[in-house]
Tab-separated table of C-alpha atoms (C1' of nucleotides) in Angstrom:
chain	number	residue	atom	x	y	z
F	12	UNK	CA	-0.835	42.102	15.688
F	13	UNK	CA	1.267	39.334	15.402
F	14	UNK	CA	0.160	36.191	16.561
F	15	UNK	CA	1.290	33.051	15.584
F	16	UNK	CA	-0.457	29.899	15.559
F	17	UNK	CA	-0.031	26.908	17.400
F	18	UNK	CA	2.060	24.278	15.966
F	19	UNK	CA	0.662	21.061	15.456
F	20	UNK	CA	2.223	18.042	17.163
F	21	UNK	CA	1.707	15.322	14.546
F	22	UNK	CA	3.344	11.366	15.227
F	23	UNK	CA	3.966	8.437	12.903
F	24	UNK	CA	4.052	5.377	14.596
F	25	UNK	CA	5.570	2.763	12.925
F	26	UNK	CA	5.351	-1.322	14.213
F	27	UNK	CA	8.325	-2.910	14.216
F	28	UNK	CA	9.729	-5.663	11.627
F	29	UNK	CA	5.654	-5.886	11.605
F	30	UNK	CA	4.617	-9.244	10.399
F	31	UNK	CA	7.845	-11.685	11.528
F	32	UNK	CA	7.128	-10.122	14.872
F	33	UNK	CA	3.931	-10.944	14.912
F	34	UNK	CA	5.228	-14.660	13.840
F	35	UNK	CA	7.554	-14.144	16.672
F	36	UNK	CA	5.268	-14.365	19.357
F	37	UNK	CA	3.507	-17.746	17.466
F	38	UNK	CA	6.963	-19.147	17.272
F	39	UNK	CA	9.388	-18.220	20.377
F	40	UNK	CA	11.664	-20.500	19.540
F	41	UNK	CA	12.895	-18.557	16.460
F	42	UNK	CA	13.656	-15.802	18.360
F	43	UNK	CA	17.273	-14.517	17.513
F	44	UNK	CA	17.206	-16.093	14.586
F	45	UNK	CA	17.083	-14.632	10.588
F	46	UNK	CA	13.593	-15.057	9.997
F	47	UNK	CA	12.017	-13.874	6.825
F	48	UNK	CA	7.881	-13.784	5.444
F	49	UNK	CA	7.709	-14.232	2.299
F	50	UNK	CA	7.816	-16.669	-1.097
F	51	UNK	CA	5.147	-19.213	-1.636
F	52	UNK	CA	2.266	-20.789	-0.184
F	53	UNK	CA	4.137	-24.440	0.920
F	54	UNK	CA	6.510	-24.113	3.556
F	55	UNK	CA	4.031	-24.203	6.601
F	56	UNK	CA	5.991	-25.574	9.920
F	57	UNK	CA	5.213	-28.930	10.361
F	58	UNK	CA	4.923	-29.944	14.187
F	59	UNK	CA	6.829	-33.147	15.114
F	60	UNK	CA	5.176	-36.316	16.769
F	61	UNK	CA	7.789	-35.102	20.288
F	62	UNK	CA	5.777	-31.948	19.546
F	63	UNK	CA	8.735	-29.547	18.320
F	64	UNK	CA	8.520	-27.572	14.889
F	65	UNK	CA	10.454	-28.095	11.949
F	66	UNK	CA	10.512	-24.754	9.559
F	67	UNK	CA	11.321	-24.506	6.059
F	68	UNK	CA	14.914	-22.339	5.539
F	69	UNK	CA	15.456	-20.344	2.340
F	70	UNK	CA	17.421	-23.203	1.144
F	71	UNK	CA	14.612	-25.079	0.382
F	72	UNK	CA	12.987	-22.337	-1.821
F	73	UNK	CA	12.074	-22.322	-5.489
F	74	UNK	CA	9.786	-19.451	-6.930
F	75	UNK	CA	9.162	-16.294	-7.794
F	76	UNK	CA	8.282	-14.853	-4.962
F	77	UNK	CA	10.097	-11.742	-2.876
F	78	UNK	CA	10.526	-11.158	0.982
F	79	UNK	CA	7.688	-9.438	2.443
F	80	UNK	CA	9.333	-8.834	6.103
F	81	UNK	CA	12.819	-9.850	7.273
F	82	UNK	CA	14.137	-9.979	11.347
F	83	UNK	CA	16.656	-7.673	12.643
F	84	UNK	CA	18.940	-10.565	12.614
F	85	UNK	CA	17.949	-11.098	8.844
F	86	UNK	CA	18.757	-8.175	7.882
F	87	UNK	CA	22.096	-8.077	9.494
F	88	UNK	CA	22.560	-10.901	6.541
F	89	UNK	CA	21.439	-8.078	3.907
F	90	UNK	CA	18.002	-10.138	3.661
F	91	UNK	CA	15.287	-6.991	3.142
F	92	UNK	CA	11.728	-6.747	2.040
F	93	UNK	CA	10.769	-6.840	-1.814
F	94	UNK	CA	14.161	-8.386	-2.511
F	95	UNK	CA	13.213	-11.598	-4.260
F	96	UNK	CA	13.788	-14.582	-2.782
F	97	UNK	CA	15.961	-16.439	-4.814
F	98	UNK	CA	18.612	-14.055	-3.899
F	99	UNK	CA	17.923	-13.785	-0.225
F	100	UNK	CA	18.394	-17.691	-0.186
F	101	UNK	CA	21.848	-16.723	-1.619
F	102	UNK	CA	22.666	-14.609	0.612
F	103	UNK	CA	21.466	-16.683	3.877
F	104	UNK	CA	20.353	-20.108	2.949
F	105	UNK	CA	19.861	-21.131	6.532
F	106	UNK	CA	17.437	-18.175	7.418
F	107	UNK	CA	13.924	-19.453	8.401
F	108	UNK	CA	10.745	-19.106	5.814
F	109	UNK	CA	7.587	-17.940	6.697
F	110	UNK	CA	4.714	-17.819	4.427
F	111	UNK	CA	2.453	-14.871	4.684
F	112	UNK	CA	-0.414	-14.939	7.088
F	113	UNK	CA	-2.705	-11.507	6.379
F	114	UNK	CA	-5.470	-12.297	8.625
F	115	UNK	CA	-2.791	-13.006	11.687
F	116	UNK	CA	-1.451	-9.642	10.562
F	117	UNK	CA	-4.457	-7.761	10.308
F	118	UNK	CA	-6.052	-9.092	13.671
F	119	UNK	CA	-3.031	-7.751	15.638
F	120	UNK	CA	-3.128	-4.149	13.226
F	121	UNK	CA	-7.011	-4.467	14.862
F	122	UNK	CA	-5.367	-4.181	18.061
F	123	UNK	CA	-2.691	-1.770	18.353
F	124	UNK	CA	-4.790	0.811	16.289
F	125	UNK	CA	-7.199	0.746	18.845
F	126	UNK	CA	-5.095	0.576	21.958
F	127	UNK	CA	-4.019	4.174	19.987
F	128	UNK	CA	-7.416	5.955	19.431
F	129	UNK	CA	-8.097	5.232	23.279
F	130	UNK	CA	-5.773	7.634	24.092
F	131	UNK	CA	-5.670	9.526	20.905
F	132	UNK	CA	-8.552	9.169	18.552
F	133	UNK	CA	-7.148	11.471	15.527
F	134	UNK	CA	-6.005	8.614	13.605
F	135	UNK	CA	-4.968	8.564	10.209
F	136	UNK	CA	-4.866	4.308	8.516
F	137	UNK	CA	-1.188	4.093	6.757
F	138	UNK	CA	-1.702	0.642	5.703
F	139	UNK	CA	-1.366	-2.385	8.451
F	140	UNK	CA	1.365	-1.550	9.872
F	141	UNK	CA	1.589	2.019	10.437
F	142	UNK	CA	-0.222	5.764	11.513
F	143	UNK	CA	-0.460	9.098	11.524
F	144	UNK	CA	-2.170	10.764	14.648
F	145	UNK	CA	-2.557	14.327	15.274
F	146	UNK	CA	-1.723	14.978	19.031
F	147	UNK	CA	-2.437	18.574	18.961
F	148	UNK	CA	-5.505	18.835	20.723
F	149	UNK	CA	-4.405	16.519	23.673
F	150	UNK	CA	-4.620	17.904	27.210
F	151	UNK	CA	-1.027	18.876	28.389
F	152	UNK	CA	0.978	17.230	24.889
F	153	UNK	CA	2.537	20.954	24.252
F	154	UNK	CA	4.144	20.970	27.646
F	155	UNK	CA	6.784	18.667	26.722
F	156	UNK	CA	6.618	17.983	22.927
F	157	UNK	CA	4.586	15.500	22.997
F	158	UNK	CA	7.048	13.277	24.990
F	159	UNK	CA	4.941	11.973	27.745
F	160	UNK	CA	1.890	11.051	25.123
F	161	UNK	CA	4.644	9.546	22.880
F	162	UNK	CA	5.708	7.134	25.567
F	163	UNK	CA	1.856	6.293	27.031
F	164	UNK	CA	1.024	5.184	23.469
F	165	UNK	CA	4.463	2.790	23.303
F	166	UNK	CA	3.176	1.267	26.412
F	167	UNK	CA	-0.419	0.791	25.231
F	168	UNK	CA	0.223	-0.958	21.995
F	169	UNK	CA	3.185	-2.892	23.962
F	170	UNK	CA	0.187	-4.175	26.542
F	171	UNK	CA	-2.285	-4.811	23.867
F	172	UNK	CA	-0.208	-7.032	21.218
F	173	UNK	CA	3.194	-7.787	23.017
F	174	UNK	CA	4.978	-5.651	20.103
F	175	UNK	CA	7.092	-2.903	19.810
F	176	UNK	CA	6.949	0.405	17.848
F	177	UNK	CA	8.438	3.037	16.645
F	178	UNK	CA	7.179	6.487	16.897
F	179	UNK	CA	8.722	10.186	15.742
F	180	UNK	CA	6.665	13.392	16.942
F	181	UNK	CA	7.645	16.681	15.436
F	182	UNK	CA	4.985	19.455	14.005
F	183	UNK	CA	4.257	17.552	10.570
F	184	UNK	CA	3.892	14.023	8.662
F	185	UNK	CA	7.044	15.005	6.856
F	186	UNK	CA	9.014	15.160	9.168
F	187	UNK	CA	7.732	12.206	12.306
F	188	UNK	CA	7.677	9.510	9.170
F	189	UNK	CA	11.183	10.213	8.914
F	190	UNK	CA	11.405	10.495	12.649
F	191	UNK	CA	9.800	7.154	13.323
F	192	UNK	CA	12.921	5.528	11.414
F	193	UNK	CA	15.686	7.285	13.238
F	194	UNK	CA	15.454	5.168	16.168
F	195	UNK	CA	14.342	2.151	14.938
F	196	UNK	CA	13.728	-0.495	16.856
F	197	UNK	CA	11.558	0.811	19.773
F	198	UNK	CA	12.199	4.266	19.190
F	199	UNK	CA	10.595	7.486	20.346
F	200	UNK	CA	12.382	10.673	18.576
F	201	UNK	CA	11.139	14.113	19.151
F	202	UNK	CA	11.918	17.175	16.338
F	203	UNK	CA	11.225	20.979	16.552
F	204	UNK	CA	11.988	22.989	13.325
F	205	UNK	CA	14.923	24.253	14.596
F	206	UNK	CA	16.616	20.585	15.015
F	207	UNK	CA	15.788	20.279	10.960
F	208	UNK	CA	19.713	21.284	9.993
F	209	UNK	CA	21.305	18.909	12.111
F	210	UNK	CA	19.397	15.920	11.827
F	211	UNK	CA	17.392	16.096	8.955
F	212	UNK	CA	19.417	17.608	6.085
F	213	UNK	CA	22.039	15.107	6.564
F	214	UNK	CA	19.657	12.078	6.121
F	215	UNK	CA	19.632	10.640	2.254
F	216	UNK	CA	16.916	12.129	-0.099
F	217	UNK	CA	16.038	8.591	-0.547
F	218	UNK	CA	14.692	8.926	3.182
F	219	UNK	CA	11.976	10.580	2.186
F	220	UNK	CA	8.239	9.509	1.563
F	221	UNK	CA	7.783	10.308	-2.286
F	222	UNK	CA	11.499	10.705	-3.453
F	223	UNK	CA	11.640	6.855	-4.868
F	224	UNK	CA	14.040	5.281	-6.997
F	225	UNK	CA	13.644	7.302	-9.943
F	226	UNK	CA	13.643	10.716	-8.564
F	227	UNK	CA	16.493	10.127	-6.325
F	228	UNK	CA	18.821	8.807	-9.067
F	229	UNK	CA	17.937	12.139	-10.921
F	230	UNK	CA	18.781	13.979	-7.550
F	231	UNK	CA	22.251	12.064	-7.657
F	232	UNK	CA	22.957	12.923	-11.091
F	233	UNK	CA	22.264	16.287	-10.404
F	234	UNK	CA	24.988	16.293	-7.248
F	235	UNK	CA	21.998	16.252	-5.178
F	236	UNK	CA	22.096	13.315	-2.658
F	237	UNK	CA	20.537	14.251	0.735
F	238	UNK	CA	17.807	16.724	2.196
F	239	UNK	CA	20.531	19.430	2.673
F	240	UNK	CA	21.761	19.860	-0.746
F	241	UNK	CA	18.068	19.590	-1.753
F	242	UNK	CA	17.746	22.486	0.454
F	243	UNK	CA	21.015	24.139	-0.538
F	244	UNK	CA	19.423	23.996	-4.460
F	245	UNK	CA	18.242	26.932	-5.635
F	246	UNK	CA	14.652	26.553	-6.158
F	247	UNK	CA	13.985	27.288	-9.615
F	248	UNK	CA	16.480	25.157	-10.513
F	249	UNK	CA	14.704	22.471	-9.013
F	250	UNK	CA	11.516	24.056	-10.739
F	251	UNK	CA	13.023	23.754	-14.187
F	252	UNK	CA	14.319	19.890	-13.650
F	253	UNK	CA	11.497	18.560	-12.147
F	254	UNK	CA	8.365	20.248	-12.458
F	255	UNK	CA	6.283	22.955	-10.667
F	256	UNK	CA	4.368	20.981	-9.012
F	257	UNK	CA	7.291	18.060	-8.092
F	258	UNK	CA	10.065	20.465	-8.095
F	259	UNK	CA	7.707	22.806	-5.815
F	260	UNK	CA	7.284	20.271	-3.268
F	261	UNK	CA	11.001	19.611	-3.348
F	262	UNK	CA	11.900	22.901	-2.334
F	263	UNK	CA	9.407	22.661	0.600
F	264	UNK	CA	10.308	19.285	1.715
F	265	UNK	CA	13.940	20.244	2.228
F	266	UNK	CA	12.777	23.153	4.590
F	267	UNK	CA	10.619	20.252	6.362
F	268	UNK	CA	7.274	22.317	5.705
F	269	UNK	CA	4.243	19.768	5.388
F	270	UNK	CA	0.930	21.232	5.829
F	271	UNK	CA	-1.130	18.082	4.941
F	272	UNK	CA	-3.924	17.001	7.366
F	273	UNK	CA	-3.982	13.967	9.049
F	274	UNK	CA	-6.858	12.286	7.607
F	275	UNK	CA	-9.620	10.018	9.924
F	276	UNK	CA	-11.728	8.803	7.330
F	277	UNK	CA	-11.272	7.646	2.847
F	278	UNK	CA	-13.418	6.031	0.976
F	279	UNK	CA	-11.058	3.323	-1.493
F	280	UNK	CA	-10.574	4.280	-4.938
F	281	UNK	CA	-10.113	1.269	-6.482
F	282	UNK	CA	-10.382	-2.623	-5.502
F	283	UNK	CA	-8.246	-5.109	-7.472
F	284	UNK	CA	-6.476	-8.837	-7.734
F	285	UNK	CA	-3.626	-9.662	-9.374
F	286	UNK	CA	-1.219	-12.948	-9.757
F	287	UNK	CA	2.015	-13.628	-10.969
F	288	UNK	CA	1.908	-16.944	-12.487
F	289	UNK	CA	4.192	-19.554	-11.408
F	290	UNK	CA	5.783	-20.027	-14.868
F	291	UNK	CA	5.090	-17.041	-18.045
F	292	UNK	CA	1.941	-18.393	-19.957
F	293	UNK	CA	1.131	-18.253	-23.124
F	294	UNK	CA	-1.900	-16.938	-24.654
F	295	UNK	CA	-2.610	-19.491	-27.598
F	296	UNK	CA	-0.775	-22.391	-25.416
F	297	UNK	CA	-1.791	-21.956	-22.056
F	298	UNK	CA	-5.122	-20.369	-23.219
F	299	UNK	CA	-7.686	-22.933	-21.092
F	300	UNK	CA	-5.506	-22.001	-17.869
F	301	UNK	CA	-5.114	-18.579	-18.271
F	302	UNK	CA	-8.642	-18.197	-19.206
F	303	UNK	CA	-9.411	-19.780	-15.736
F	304	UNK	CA	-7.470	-17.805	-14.141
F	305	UNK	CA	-9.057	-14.575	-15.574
F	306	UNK	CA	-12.326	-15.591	-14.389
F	307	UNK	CA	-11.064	-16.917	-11.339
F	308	UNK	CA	-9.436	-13.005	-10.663
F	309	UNK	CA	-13.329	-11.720	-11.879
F	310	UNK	CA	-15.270	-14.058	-8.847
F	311	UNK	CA	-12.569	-12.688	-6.592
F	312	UNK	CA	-12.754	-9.306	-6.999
F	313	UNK	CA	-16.735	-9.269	-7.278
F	314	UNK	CA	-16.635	-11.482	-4.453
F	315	UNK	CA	-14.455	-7.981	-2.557
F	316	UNK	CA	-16.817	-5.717	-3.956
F	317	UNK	CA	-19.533	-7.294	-2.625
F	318	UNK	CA	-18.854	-8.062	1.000
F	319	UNK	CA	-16.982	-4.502	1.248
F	320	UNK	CA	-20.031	-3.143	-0.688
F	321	UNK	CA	-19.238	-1.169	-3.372
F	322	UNK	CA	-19.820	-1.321	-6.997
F	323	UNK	CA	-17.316	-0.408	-10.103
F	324	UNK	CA	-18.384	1.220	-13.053
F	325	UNK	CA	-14.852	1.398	-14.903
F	326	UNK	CA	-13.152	-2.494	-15.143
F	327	UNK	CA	-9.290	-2.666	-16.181
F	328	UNK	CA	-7.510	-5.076	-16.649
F	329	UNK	CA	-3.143	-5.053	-15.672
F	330	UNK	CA	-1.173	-7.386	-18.032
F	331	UNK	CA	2.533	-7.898	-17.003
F	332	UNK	CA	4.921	-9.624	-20.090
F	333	UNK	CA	7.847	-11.650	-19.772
F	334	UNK	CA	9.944	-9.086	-20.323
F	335	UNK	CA	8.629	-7.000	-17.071
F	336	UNK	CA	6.772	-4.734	-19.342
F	337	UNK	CA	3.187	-3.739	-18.255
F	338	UNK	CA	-0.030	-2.736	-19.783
F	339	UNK	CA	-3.419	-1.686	-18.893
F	340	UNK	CA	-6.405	-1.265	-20.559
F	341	UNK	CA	-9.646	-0.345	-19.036
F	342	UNK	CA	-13.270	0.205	-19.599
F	343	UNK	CA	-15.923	2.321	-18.195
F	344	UNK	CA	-19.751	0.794	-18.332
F	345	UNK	CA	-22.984	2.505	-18.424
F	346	UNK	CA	-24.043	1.506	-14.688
F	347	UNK	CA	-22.196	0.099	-11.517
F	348	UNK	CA	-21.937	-3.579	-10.990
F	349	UNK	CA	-20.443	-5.913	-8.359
F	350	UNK	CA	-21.605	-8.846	-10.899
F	351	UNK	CA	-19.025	-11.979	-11.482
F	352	UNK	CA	-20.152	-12.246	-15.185
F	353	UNK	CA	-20.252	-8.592	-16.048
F	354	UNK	CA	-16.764	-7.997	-14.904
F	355	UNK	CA	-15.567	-10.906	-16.597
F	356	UNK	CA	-17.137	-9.662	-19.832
F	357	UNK	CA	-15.675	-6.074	-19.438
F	358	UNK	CA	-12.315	-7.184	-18.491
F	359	UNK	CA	-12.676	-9.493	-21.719
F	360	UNK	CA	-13.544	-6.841	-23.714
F	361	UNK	CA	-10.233	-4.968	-22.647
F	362	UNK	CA	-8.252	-8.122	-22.682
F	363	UNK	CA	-9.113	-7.821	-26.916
F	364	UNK	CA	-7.004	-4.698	-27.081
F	365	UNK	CA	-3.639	-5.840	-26.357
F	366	UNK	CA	-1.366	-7.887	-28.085
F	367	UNK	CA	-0.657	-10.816	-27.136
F	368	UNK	CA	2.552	-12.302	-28.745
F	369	UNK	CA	4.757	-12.249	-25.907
F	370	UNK	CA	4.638	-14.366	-23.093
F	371	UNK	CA	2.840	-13.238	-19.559
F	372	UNK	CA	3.438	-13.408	-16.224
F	373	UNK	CA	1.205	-11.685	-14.634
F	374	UNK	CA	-2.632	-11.084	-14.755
F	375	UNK	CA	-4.911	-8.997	-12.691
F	376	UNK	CA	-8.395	-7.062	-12.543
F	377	UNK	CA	-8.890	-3.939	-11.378
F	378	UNK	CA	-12.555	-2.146	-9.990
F	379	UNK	CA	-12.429	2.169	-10.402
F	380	UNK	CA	-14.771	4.704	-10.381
F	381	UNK	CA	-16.721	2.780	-6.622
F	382	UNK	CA	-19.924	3.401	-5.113
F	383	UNK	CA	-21.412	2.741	-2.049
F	384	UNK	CA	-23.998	-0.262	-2.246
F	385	UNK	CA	-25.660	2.293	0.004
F	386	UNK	CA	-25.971	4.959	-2.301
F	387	UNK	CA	-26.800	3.486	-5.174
F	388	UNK	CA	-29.537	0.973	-4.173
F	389	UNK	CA	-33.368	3.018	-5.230
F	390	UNK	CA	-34.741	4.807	-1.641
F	391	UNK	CA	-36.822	2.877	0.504
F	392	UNK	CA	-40.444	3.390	-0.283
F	393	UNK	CA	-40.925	5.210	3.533
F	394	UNK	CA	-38.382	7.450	1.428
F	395	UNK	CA	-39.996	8.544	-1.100
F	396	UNK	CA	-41.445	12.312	-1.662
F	397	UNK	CA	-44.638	13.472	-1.248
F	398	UNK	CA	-47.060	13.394	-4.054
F	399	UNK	CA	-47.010	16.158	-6.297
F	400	UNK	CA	-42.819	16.935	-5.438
F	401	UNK	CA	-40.849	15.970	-8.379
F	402	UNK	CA	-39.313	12.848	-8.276
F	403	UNK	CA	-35.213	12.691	-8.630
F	404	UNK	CA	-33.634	11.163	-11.873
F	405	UNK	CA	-32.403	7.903	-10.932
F	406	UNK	CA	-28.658	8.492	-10.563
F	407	UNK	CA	-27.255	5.237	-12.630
F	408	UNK	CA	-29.009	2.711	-15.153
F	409	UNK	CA	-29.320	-0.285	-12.914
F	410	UNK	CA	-30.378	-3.272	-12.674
F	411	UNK	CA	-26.811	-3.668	-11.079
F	412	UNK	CA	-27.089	-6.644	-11.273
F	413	UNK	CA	-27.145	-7.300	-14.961
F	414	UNK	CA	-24.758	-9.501	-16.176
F	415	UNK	CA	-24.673	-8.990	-19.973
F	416	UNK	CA	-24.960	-12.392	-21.104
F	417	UNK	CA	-28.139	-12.731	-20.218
F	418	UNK	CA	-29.318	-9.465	-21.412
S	27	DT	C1'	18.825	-16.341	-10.264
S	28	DC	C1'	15.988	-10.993	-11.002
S	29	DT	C1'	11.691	-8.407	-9.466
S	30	DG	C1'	4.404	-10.007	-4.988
S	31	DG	C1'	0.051	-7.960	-4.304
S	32	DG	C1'	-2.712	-4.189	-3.014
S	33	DG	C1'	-3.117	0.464	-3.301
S	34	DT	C1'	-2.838	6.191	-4.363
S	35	DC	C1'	-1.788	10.082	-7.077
S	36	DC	C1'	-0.149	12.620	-11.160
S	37	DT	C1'	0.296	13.657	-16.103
S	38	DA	C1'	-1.249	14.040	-20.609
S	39	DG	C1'	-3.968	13.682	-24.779
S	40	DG	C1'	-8.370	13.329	-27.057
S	41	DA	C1'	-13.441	13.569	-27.045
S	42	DC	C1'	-17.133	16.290	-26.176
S	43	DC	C1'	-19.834	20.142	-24.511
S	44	DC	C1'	-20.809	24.969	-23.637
X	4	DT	C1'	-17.019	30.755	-41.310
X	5	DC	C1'	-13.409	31.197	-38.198
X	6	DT	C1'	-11.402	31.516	-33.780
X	7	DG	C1'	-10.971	30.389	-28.866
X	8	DG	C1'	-11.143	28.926	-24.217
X	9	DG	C1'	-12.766	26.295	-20.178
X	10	DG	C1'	-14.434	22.178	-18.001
X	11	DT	C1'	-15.195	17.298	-17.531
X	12	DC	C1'	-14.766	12.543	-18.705
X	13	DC	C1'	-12.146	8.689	-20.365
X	14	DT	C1'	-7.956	6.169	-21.085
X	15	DA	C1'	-2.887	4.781	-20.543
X	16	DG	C1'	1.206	4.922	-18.302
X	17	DG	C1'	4.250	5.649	-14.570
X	18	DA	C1'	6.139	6.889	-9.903
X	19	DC	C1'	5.622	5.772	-5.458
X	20	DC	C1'	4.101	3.558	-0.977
X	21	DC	C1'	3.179	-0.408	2.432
DNA sequence: TCTGGGGTCCTAGGACCC
DNA sequence: TCTGGGGTCCTAGGACCC
């Protein structure tokens, strides 16, 4: 007997021009102006003696750095995120400059996520700024789509930060991220599978979480430019051009099939810290600085292993030249560490396999292959098995903290 | 006046083991 | 001696995302 099984009811909720909103309720003033986060570290407001602000404008920018978040009103200018910032402050030298403030950020990502797992605790962490939650078990949320749920949750993270949002609900991840954009700002768009042909196959392929620039401008060249004509493609064509596993997922993209879960709880892969230097450095020239740098990068990211506690057991190392070009080299050790010295030595040891001719501009150092603190440390002696049961290997060489140099 | 920093996932080749 | 296949680990690069 047939019986089919209840669709999901899945929502992205997305915040709103994120972090300049979140400046927007330090600085009121700027309101309705083209604000943009972003470039440097020196262009904090200064507050007058009468007690008024004076801001830096793009104007006044010299660096390397690229727009993190732009306003509305910014981007009417054509003043978007990752665009560097040399060329925003071309394009609207009077726009006011921010400089990043991650723990602001992060407090008020604190806030609305939990204002959302009140009402719906199946949350899946998108980075700061954005979720997936998974309505489908909510009393009621399949009388109406989702609708009424979709609204409460507006209102909560409205009450509990002062922001806005944008949310799409529809039976997959697919298809809400793309939702949550439709309606953008303060949007709340609902999608059955049926409304797929009319407004999803016209939307570009570009739209879509995991088409990026270099798939889409193979799409292009292919005549393929949105969701429809992805759909209209017969799939093994796709197949042949792009892959079974790529082309595969193209073919059930277009027909807005997603089966993924949303997931509650990961455990990171990697931790890592990187910097792009102010000016390219040289390795025989500028050896003394960029050697403290490197072992500045090293005491940071032991410093993030240690109060997120985990330990790393493979250390890389990310080069970047002046020409753009990247390489990485890493290094997997015989036990875990979260030790300053012993990263510093591994990530030397990798640093000795690339040449270094050309000139760099970036630098970085990268922890893989984490554990736990917690499951590495030996058990606690209350622990341990009876007498006469056979004791486990150990599970990694420790000491972790060895460092190497002193043997 | 090009292009930040922090991530995830995939592919692919070689080493090594069974 | 030759042939072969599967599985896992390590490394490097690249696409993509927020």
């Amino acid at each position: 007997m047939y019986s089919p099984e209840a669709p999901r009811l899945i929502a992205h909720l997305d915040m709103d021009a994120f972090y300049a909103s979140v400046e927007l309720l330090r600085y009121p003033e700027l309101r309705g102006r083209p604000v943009v986060i972003g470039g440097g570290r020196r262009h904090q407001p200064q507050t007058l003696p009468d007690g008024t602000r004076r801001f830096a404008t793009l104007r006044e920018y010299t660096g390397r750095g690229v727009i993190t978040t732009s306003t509305y009103e910014a981007r009417a200018l054509g003043v978007f995120s990752a665009m560097g910032t040399m060329k925003a402050a071309r394009l609207a030298p009077d726009a006011v400059l921010l400089p990043v403030d991650f723990d602001e950020y992060r407090k008020y990502s604190r806030l609305f996520k939990a204002a959302v797992r009140a009402i719906a605790p199946q949350v899946e962490d998108r980075g700061i700024d954005e979720i997936y939650i998974d309505l489908s078990e909510l009393p009621g949320v399949h009388a109406d789509g989702g609708r009424r749920i979709g609204e409460q949750l507006k209102q909560a993270v409205r009450e509990a930060t002062g922001l806005s949002c944008s949310i799409g609900i529809t039976p997959n991840k697919l298809l809400s991220k793309l939702c949550s954009e439709l309606d953008k700002p303060d949007g709340l768009t609902l999608l059955r599978m049926e409304d797929i042909p009319v407004r999803i196959w016209p939307l570009a392929a570009r739209k879509v979480n995991g088409i990026g620039p270099k798939a889409s401008e193979k799409l292009a060249a292919l005549g393929l430019h949105t969701i429809g004509d992805i759909a209209a493609a017969e799939p093994a064509f796709l197949v042949q051009q792009f892959g079974a596993h790529y082309g595969g997922w193209l073919v059930q993209m277009a027909q807005g099939r997603d089966d993924r879960p949303v997931v509650t709880h990961s455990e990171p892969v990697s931790i890592s810290r990187e910097t792009t230097f102010e000016r390219d450095l040289h390795a025989v020239r500028d050896r003394a600085t960029l050697s403290d740098i490197f072992t500045g990068l090293c005491v940071e990211l032991a410093g993030d292993l240690q109060r997120k506690g985990y330990a790393s057991r493979t250390i890389g190392i990310k080069l970047r030249f002046d020409d753009f070009k990247s390489v990485t080299r890493d290094l997997t050790l015989p036990a875990h560490t979260m030790d300053a010295r012993a990263i510093r030595r591994a990530a030397g040891l990798c640093l000795k396999r690339v040449d270094l001719s050309r000139r760099l501009r970036l630098l970085g150092v990268r922890a893989g292959a984490l554990a736990r603190l917690a499951d590495l440390v030996a058990p606690h002696p209350a622990a341990e098995p009876a007498a006469g049961v056979a004791e486990p290997a150990p599970r990694y060489g420790l000491p972790l903290f060895d460092t190497l140099e002193s043997r």
